[in-house]
N, CA, C and O atoms as a DFTB+ gen file, in Angstrom:
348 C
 N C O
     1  1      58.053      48.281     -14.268
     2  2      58.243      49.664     -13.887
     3  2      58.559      50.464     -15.141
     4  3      59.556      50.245     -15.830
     5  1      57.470      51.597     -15.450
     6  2      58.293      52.008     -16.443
     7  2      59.587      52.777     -16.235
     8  3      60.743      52.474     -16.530
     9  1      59.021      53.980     -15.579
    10  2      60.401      54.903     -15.443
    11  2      61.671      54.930     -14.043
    12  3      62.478      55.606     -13.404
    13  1      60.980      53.486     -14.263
    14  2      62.182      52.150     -12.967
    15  2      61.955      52.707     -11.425
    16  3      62.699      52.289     -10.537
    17  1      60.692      53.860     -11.069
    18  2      60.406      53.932     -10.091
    19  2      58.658      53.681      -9.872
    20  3      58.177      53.466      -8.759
    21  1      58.070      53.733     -10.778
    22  2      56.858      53.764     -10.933
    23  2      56.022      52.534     -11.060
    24  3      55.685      52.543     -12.244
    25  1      55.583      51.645     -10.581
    26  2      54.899      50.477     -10.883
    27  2      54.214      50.106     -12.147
    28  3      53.448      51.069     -12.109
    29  1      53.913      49.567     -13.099
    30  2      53.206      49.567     -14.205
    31  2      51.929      48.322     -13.935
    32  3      52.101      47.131     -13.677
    33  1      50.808      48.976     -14.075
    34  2      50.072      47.647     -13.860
    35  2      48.272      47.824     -14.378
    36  3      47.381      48.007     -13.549
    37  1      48.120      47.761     -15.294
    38  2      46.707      48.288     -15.493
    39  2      45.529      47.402     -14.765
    40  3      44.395      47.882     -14.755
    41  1      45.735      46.279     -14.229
    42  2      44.841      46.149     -13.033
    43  2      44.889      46.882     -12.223
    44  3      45.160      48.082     -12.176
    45  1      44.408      45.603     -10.995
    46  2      44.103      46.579      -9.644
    47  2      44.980      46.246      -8.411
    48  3      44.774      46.579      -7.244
    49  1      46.153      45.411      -8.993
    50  2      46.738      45.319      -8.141
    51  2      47.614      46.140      -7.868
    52  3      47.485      46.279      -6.651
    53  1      48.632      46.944      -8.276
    54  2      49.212      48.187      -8.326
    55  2      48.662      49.512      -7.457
    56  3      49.214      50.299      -6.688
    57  1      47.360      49.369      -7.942
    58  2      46.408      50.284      -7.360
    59  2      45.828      50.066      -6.069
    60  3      45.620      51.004      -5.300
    61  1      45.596      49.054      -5.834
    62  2      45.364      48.311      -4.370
    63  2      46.484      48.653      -3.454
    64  3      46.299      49.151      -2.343
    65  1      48.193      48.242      -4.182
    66  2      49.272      48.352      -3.307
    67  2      49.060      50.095      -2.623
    68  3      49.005      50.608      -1.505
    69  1      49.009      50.443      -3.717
    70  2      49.175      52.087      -4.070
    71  2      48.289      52.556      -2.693
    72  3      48.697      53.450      -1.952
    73  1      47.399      52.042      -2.531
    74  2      46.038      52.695      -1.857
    75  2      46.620      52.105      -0.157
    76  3      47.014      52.729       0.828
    77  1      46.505      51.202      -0.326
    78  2      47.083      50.165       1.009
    79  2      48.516      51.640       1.570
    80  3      48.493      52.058       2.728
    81  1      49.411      52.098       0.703
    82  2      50.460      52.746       1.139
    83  2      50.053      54.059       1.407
    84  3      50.099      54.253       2.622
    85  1      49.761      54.815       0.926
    86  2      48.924      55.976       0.964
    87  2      47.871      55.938       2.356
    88  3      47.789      56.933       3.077
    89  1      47.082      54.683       2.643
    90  2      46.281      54.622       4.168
    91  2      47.023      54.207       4.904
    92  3      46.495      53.788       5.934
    93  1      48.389      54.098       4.838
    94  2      49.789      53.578       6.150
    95  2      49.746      54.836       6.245
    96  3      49.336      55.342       7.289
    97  1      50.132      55.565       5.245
    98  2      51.177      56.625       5.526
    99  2      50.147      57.534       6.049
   100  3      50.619      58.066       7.054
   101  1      48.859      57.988       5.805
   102  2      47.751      58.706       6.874
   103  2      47.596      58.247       7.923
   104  3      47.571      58.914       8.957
   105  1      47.446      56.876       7.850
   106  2      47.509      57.002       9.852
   107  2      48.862      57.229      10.476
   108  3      48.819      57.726      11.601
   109  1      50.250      56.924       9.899
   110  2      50.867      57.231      10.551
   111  2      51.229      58.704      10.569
   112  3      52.106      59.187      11.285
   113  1      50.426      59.408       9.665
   114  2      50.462      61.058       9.912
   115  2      49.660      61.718      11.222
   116  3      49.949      62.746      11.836
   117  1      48.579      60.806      11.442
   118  2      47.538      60.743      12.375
   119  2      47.997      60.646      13.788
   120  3      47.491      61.311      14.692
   121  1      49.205      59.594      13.992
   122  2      49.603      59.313      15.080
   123  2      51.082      60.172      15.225
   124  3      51.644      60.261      16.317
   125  1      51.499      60.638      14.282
   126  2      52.557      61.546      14.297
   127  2      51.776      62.967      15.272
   128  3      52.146      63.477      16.330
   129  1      50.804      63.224      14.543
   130  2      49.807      65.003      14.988
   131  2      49.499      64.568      16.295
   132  3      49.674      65.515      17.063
   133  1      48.995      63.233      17.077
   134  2      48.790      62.908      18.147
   135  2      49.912      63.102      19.142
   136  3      49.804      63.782      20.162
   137  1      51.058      62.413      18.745
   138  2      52.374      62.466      19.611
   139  2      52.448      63.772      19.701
   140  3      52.156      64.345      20.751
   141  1      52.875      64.459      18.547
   142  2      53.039      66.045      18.949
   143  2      51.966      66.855      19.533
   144  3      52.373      67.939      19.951
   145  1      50.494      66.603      19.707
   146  2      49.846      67.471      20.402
   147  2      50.219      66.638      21.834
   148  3      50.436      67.489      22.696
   149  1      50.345      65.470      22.306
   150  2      50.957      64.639      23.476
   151  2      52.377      65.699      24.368
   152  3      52.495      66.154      25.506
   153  1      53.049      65.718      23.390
   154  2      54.441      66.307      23.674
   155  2      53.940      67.918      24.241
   156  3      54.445      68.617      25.119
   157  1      53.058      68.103      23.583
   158  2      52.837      69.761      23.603
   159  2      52.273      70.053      24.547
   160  3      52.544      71.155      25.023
   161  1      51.337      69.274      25.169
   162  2      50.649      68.925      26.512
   163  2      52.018      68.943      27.764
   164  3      52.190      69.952      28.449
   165  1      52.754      67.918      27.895
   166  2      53.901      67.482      28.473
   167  2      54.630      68.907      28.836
   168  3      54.892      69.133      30.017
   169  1      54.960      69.875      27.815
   170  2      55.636      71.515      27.942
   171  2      54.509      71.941      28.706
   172  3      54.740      72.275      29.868
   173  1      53.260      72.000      28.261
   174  2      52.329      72.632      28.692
   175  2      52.251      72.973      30.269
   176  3      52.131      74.047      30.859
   177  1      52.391      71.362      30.818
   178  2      52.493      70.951      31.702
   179  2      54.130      71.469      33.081
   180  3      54.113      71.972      34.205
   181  1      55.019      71.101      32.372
   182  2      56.199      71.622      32.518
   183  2      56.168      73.276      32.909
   184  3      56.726      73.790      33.878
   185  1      55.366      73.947      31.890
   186  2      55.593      75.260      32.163
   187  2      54.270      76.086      33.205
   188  3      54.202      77.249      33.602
   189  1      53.456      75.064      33.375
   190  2      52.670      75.238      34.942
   191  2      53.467      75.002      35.952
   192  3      53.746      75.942      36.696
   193  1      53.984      73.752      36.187
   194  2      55.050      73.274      37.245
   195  2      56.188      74.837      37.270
   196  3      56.574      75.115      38.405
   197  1      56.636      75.682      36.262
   198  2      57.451      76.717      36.939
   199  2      58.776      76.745      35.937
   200  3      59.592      77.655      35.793
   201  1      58.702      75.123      35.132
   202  2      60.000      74.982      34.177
   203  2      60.023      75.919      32.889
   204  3      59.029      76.230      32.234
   205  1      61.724      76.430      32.571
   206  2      61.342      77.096      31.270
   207  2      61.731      75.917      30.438
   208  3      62.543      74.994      30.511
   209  1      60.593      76.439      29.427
   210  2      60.306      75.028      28.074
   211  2      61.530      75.217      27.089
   212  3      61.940      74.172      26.583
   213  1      62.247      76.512      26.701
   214  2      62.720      76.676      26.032
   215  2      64.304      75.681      26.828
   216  3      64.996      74.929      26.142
   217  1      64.493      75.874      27.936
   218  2      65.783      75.395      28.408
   219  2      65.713      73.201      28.513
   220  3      66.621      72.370      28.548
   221  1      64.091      73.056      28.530
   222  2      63.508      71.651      28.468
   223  2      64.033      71.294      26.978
   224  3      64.892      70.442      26.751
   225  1      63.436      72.014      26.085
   226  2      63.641      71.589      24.356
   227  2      65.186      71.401      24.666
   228  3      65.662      70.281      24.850
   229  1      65.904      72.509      24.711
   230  2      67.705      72.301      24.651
   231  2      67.833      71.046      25.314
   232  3      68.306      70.109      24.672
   233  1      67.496      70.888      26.455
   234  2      68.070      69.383      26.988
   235  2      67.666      68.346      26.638
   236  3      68.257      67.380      27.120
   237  1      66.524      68.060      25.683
   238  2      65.760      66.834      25.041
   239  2      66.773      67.100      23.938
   240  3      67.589      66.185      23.827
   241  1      66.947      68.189      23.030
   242  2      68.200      67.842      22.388
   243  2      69.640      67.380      22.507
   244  3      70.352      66.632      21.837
   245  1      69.834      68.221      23.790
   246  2      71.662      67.212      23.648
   247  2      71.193      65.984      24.240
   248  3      72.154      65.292      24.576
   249  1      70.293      65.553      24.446
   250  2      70.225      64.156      25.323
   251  2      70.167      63.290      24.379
   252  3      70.512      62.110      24.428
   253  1      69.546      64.115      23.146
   254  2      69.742      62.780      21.519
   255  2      70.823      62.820      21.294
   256  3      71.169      61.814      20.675
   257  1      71.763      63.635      21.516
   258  2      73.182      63.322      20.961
   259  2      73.770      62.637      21.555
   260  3      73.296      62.141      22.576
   261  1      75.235      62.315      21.054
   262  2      76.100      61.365      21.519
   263  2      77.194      62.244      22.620
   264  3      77.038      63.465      22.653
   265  1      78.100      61.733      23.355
   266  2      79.081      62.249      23.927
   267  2      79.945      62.838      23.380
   268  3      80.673      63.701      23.869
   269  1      79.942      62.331      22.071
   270  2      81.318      63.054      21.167
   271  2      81.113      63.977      20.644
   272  3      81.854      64.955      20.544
   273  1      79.552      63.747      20.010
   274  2      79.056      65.048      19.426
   275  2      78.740      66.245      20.353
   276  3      78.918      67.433      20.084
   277  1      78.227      65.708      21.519
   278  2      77.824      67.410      22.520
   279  2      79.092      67.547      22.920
   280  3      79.034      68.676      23.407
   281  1      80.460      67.107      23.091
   282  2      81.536      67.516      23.520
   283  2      81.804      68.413      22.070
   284  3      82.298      69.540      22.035
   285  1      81.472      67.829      21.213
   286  2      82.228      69.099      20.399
   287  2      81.297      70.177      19.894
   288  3      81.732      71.034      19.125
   289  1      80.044      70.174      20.285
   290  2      79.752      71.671      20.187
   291  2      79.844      72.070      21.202
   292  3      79.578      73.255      21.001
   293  1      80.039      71.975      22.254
   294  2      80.199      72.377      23.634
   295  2      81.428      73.424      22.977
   296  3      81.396      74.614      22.663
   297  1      82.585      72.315      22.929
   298  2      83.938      73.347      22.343
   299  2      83.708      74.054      21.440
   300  3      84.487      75.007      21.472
   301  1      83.069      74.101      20.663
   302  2      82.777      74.929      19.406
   303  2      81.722      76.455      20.091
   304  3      81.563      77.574      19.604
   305  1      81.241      75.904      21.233
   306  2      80.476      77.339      21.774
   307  2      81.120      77.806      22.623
   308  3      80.865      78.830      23.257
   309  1      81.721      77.345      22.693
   310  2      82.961      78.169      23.831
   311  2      83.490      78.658      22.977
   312  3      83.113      79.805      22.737
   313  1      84.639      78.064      22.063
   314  2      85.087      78.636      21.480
   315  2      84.695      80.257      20.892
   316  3      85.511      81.168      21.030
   317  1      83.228      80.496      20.168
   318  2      82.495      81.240      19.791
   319  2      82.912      82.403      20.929
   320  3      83.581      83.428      20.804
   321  1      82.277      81.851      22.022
   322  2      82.157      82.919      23.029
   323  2      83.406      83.743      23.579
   324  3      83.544      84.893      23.995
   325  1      84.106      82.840      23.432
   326  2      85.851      83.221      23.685
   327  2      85.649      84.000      22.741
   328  3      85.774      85.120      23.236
   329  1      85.362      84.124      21.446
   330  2      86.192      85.313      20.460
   331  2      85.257      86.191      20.524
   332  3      85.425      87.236      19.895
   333  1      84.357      86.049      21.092
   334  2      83.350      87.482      21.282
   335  2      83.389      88.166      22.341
   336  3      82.816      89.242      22.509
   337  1      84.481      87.237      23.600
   338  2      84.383      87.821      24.623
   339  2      83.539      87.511      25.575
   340  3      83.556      88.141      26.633
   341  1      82.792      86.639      25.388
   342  2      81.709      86.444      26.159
   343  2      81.872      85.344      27.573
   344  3      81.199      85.061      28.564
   345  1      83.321      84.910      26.917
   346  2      83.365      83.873      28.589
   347  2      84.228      83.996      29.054
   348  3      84.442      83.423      30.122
């Protein structure tokens, strides 16, 4: 390696690796653009059925979080709203 991140190799094996990583990482860009046009379909879908998408996204998010974490923005938006008056 020269600059201890870079491979050094004037064959073709370096270049082979190189190429091999570079055609992972396109298809998995490929199947990334797939999932998300998939997902986008799914809202699509959702928002024929009558659902709002925007209130769908919020709940696919706290559903990645943990209990501890949506408990404390929970308090933290209350909180907010308390000093604005809002609850």
């Amino acid at each position: 390696m020269a600059d201890g991140n870079t491979p050094v190799n004037n064959g073709g094996v370096a270049r082979d690796q190189l190429r091999s990583i570079v055609e992972r990482i396109e298809r998995l860009e490929e199947e990334k653009a797939a999932l998300a046009n998939d997902i986008k379909e799914v809202y699509a879908e959702a928002k024929g059925n009558g659902f709002d998408t925007k209130t769908l996204r919020q709940v696919v998010r706290i559903r990645k979080q943990d209990k501890a974490e949506r408990q404390e923005q929970e308090a933290i938006l209350e909180l907010y709203l308390s000093a604005l008056g809002m609850a």
